[in-house]
């Protein structure tokens, strides 16, 4: 598996810790939006040092093929992160599966970048890691994410009750 891929318009890259400032900029641009859909963050999350620590961990996990987070860039602007797609809980052998999550800066919505990234990421997981199944979990009221997943071939299998603790409440997620 490579640590960088291209699509027609995008670069998907597993970044090294020296990209911590870029990653922090990405999170800060849409902090309020991202926080709506994710567990509470530790206060130091929004520091370069903390991002560097996370990136070190993610880089090591990528080498072990346990967690693969691609940061997404436009080919025309390869120095600005526009999104991220992460394949996590990667299990080989009998399960041969993983989960996927993603987020994109609101400035880059409605251009098909998330769909293009997800398509490439799924191809990598199936063709290069030989996975059999990819699962996504999404809040029931997140219609844009549901449409994205459906457009990439995901099928609703049911509701994971009290799946994730978000802002003090256990929230159901569609899977």
PDB file of N, CA and C in Angstrom, residues 83-133:
ATOM      1  N   UNK A  83     -10.156  17.847   3.566  1.00  0.00           N
ATOM      2  CA  UNK A  83     -10.946  16.807   4.207  1.00  0.00           C
ATOM      3  C   UNK A  83     -10.076  15.670   4.674  1.00  0.00           C
ATOM      4  N   UNK A  84     -10.726  14.713   5.292  1.00  0.00           N
ATOM      5  CA  UNK A  84     -10.036  13.517   5.744  1.00  0.00           C
ATOM      6  C   UNK A  84     -10.989  12.339   5.655  1.00  0.00           C
ATOM      7  N   UNK A  85     -10.436  11.202   5.318  1.00  0.00           N
ATOM      8  CA  UNK A  85     -11.189   9.956   5.291  1.00  0.00           C
ATOM      9  C   UNK A  85     -10.362   8.921   6.035  1.00  0.00           C
ATOM     10  N   UNK A  86     -10.992   8.260   6.988  1.00  0.00           N
ATOM     11  CA  UNK A  86     -10.252   7.353   7.869  1.00  0.00           C
ATOM     12  C   UNK A  86     -10.884   5.970   7.860  1.00  0.00           C
ATOM     13  N   UNK A  87     -10.059   4.977   7.635  1.00  0.00           N
ATOM     14  CA  UNK A  87     -10.461   3.580   7.727  1.00  0.00           C
ATOM     15  C   UNK A  87      -9.851   3.054   9.020  1.00  0.00           C
ATOM     16  N   UNK A  88     -10.707   2.724   9.973  1.00  0.00           N
ATOM     17  CA  UNK A  88     -10.216   2.329  11.293  1.00  0.00           C
ATOM     18  C   UNK A  88     -10.821   0.991  11.720  1.00  0.00           C
ATOM     19  N   UNK A  89     -10.310   0.482  12.821  1.00  0.00           N
ATOM     20  CA  UNK A  89     -10.690  -0.852  13.294  1.00  0.00           C
ATOM     21  C   UNK A  89     -10.516  -1.876  12.170  1.00  0.00           C
ATOM     22  N   UNK A  90      -9.380  -1.795  11.496  1.00  0.00           N
ATOM     23  CA  UNK A  90      -9.104  -2.710  10.391  1.00  0.00           C
ATOM     24  C   UNK A  90      -8.765  -4.089  10.971  1.00  0.00           C
ATOM     25  N   UNK A  91      -9.541  -5.064  10.573  1.00  0.00           N
ATOM     26  CA  UNK A  91      -9.339  -6.443  11.011  1.00  0.00           C
ATOM     27  C   UNK A  91      -9.128  -7.309   9.783  1.00  0.00           C
ATOM     28  N   UNK A  92      -8.072  -8.073   9.800  1.00  0.00           N
ATOM     29  CA  UNK A  92      -7.837  -8.984   8.680  1.00  0.00           C
ATOM     30  C   UNK A  92      -8.343 -10.368   9.067  1.00  0.00           C
ATOM     31  N   UNK A  93      -7.883 -11.345   8.390  1.00  0.00           N
ATOM     32  CA  UNK A  93      -8.215 -12.736   8.653  1.00  0.00           C
ATOM     33  C   UNK A  93      -9.705 -12.999   8.444  1.00  0.00           C
ATOM     34  N   UNK A  94     -10.371 -13.554   9.425  1.00  0.00           N
ATOM     35  CA  UNK A  94     -11.756 -13.990   9.258  1.00  0.00           C
ATOM     36  C   UNK A  94     -12.730 -12.832   9.105  1.00  0.00           C
ATOM     37  N   UNK A  95     -12.442 -11.689   9.725  1.00  0.00           N
ATOM     38  CA  UNK A  95     -13.347 -10.548   9.618  1.00  0.00           C
ATOM     39  C   UNK A  95     -13.120  -9.777   8.323  1.00  0.00           C
ATOM     40  N   UNK A  96     -11.884  -9.525   8.019  1.00  0.00           N
ATOM     41  CA  UNK A  96     -11.515  -8.819   6.792  1.00  0.00           C
ATOM     42  C   UNK A  96     -12.400  -7.601   6.565  1.00  0.00           C
ATOM     43  N   UNK A  97     -12.424  -6.720   7.579  1.00  0.00           N
ATOM     44  CA  UNK A  97     -13.352  -5.587   7.545  1.00  0.00           C
ATOM     45  C   UNK A  97     -12.743  -4.366   8.228  1.00  0.00           C
ATOM     46  N   UNK A  98     -13.452  -3.256   8.094  1.00  0.00           N
ATOM     47  CA  UNK A  98     -13.074  -2.026   8.789  1.00  0.00           C
ATOM     48  C   UNK A  98     -14.291  -1.112   8.856  1.00  0.00           C
ATOM     49  N   UNK A  99     -14.105   0.006   9.527  1.00  0.00           N
ATOM     50  CA  UNK A  99     -15.105   1.068   9.575  1.00  0.00           C
ATOM     51  C   UNK A  99     -14.515   2.283   8.876  1.00  0.00           C
ATOM     52  N   UNK A 100     -15.386   3.133   8.358  1.00  0.00           N
ATOM     53  CA  UNK A 100     -14.931   4.344   7.688  1.00  0.00           C
ATOM     54  C   UNK A 100     -15.607   5.557   8.302  1.00  0.00           C
ATOM     55  N   UNK A 101     -14.847   6.628   8.384  1.00  0.00           N
ATOM     56  CA  UNK A 101     -15.368   7.924   8.800  1.00  0.00           C
ATOM     57  C   UNK A 101     -14.714   8.998   7.958  1.00  0.00           C
ATOM     58  N   UNK A 102     -15.341  10.144   7.885  1.00  0.00           N
ATOM     59  CA  UNK A 102     -14.828  11.215   7.034  1.00  0.00           C
ATOM     60  C   UNK A 102     -15.354  12.545   7.515  1.00  0.00           C
ATOM     61  N   UNK A 103     -14.665  13.583   7.113  1.00  0.00           N
ATOM     62  CA  UNK A 103     -15.118  14.956   7.351  1.00  0.00           C
ATOM     63  C   UNK A 103     -14.460  15.840   6.308  1.00  0.00           C
ATOM     64  N   UNK A 104     -15.203  16.834   5.853  1.00  0.00           N
ATOM     65  CA  UNK A 104     -14.704  17.766   4.853  1.00  0.00           C
ATOM     66  C   UNK A 104     -15.039  19.176   5.268  1.00  0.00           C
ATOM     67  N   UNK A 105     -14.114  20.072   5.011  1.00  0.00           N
ATOM     68  CA  UNK A 105     -14.317  21.482   5.300  1.00  0.00           C
ATOM     69  C   UNK A 105     -15.538  21.982   4.532  1.00  0.00           C
ATOM     70  N   UNK A 106     -16.379  22.742   5.189  1.00  0.00           N
ATOM     71  CA  UNK A 106     -17.627  23.215   4.579  1.00  0.00           C
ATOM     72  C   UNK A 106     -17.381  24.068   3.331  1.00  0.00           C
ATOM     73  N   UNK A 107     -16.214  24.669   3.233  1.00  0.00           N
ATOM     74  CA  UNK A 107     -15.883  25.447   2.035  1.00  0.00           C
ATOM     75  C   UNK A 107     -15.816  24.582   0.780  1.00  0.00           C
ATOM     76  N   UNK A 108     -15.690  23.273   0.971  1.00  0.00           N
ATOM     77  CA  UNK A 108     -15.493  22.370  -0.161  1.00  0.00           C
ATOM     78  C   UNK A 108     -16.644  21.377  -0.332  1.00  0.00           C
ATOM     79  N   UNK A 109     -17.790  21.692   0.255  1.00  0.00           N
ATOM     80  CA  UNK A 109     -18.975  20.850   0.071  1.00  0.00           C
ATOM     81  C   UNK A 109     -19.583  21.114  -1.310  1.00  0.00           C
ATOM     82  N   UNK A 110     -20.317  20.143  -1.797  1.00  0.00           N
ATOM     83  CA  UNK A 110     -21.105  20.231  -3.035  1.00  0.00           C
ATOM     84  C   UNK A 110     -20.251  20.277  -4.305  1.00  0.00           C
ATOM     85  N   UNK A 111     -19.020  19.782  -4.217  1.00  0.00           N
ATOM     86  CA  UNK A 111     -18.164  19.670  -5.401  1.00  0.00           C
ATOM     87  C   UNK A 111     -17.863  18.210  -5.737  1.00  0.00           C
ATOM     88  N   UNK A 112     -18.365  17.293  -4.933  1.00  0.00           N
ATOM     89  CA  UNK A 112     -18.117  15.870  -5.166  1.00  0.00           C
ATOM     90  C   UNK A 112     -16.793  15.363  -4.625  1.00  0.00           C
ATOM     91  N   UNK A 113     -16.095  16.178  -3.840  1.00  0.00           N
ATOM     92  CA  UNK A 113     -14.785  15.768  -3.329  1.00  0.00           C
ATOM     93  C   UNK A 113     -14.890  14.616  -2.334  1.00  0.00           C
ATOM     94  N   UNK A 114     -15.898  14.653  -1.469  1.00  0.00           N
ATOM     95  CA  UNK A 114     -16.067  13.566  -0.496  1.00  0.00           C
ATOM     96  C   UNK A 114     -16.362  12.259  -1.220  1.00  0.00           C
ATOM     97  N   UNK A 115     -17.231  12.310  -2.220  1.00  0.00           N
ATOM     98  CA  UNK A 115     -17.570  11.114  -2.981  1.00  0.00           C
ATOM     99  C   UNK A 115     -16.347  10.566  -3.716  1.00  0.00           C
ATOM    100  N   UNK A 116     -15.586  11.451  -4.335  1.00  0.00           N
ATOM    101  CA  UNK A 116     -14.383  11.045  -5.065  1.00  0.00           C
ATOM    102  C   UNK A 116     -13.353  10.416  -4.133  1.00  0.00           C
ATOM    103  N   UNK A 117     -13.185  11.002  -2.956  1.00  0.00           N
ATOM    104  CA  UNK A 117     -12.234  10.478  -1.963  1.00  0.00           C
ATOM    105  C   UNK A 117     -12.683   9.128  -1.433  1.00  0.00           C
ATOM    106  N   UNK A 118     -13.968   9.040  -1.109  1.00  0.00           N
ATOM    107  CA  UNK A 118     -14.500   7.801  -0.567  1.00  0.00           C
ATOM    108  C   UNK A 118     -14.388   6.673  -1.597  1.00  0.00           C
ATOM    109  N   UNK A 119     -14.678   6.975  -2.840  1.00  0.00           N
ATOM    110  CA  UNK A 119     -14.564   5.976  -3.900  1.00  0.00           C
ATOM    111  C   UNK A 119     -13.133   5.430  -3.973  1.00  0.00           C
ATOM    112  N   UNK A 120     -12.149   6.328  -3.963  1.00  0.00           N
ATOM    113  CA  UNK A 120     -10.747   5.900  -4.047  1.00  0.00           C
ATOM    114  C   UNK A 120     -10.340   5.120  -2.797  1.00  0.00           C
ATOM    115  N   UNK A 121     -10.743   5.605  -1.636  1.00  0.00           N
ATOM    116  CA  UNK A 121     -10.402   4.917  -0.394  1.00  0.00           C
ATOM    117  C   UNK A 121     -10.976   3.513  -0.331  1.00  0.00           C
ATOM    118  N   UNK A 122     -12.223   3.365  -0.745  1.00  0.00           N
ATOM    119  CA  UNK A 122     -12.858   2.047  -0.766  1.00  0.00           C
ATOM    120  C   UNK A 122     -12.101   1.123  -1.721  1.00  0.00           C
ATOM    121  N   UNK A 123     -11.734   1.634  -2.877  1.00  0.00           N
ATOM    122  CA  UNK A 123     -10.976   0.837  -3.846  1.00  0.00           C
ATOM    123  C   UNK A 123      -9.666   0.348  -3.227  1.00  0.00           C
ATOM    124  N   UNK A 124      -8.977   1.222  -2.515  1.00  0.00           N
ATOM    125  CA  UNK A 124      -7.703   0.850  -1.873  1.00  0.00           C
ATOM    126  C   UNK A 124      -7.931  -0.249  -0.834  1.00  0.00           C
ATOM    127  N   UNK A 125      -8.952  -0.088  -0.019  1.00  0.00           N
ATOM    128  CA  UNK A 125      -9.212  -1.070   1.039  1.00  0.00           C
ATOM    129  C   UNK A 125      -9.550  -2.444   0.452  1.00  0.00           C
ATOM    130  N   UNK A 126     -10.370  -2.466  -0.588  1.00  0.00           N
ATOM    131  CA  UNK A 126     -10.753  -3.742  -1.188  1.00  0.00           C
ATOM    132  C   UNK A 126      -9.630  -4.343  -2.028  1.00  0.00           C
ATOM    133  N   UNK A 127      -9.005  -3.541  -2.880  1.00  0.00           N
ATOM    134  CA  UNK A 127      -8.021  -4.073  -3.823  1.00  0.00           C
ATOM    135  C   UNK A 127      -6.641  -4.308  -3.217  1.00  0.00           C
ATOM    136  N   UNK A 128      -6.214  -3.444  -2.313  1.00  0.00           N
ATOM    137  CA  UNK A 128      -4.856  -3.560  -1.792  1.00  0.00           C
ATOM    138  C   UNK A 128      -4.782  -4.231  -0.418  1.00  0.00           C
ATOM    139  N   UNK A 129      -5.786  -4.000   0.426  1.00  0.00           N
ATOM    140  CA  UNK A 129      -5.796  -4.655   1.734  1.00  0.00           C
ATOM    141  C   UNK A 129      -6.658  -5.909   1.722  1.00  0.00           C
ATOM    142  N   UNK A 130      -7.307  -6.148   0.591  1.00  0.00           N
ATOM    143  CA  UNK A 130      -8.137  -7.344   0.415  1.00  0.00           C
ATOM    144  C   UNK A 130      -9.234  -7.470   1.469  1.00  0.00           C
ATOM    145  N   UNK A 131      -9.813  -6.334   1.851  1.00  0.00           N
ATOM    146  CA  UNK A 131     -10.913  -6.387   2.800  1.00  0.00           C
ATOM    147  C   UNK A 131     -12.180  -6.861   2.096  1.00  0.00           C
ATOM    148  N   UNK A 132     -13.084  -7.355   2.899  1.00  0.00           N
ATOM    149  CA  UNK A 132     -14.350  -7.886   2.390  1.00  0.00           C
ATOM    150  C   UNK A 132     -15.528  -6.960   2.698  1.00  0.00           C
ATOM    151  N   UNK A 133     -15.407  -6.164   3.765  1.00  0.00           N
ATOM    152  CA  UNK A 133     -16.543  -5.378   4.238  1.00  0.00           C
ATOM    153  C   UNK A 133     -16.061  -4.071   4.841  1.00  0.00           C
TER     154      UNK A 133
END
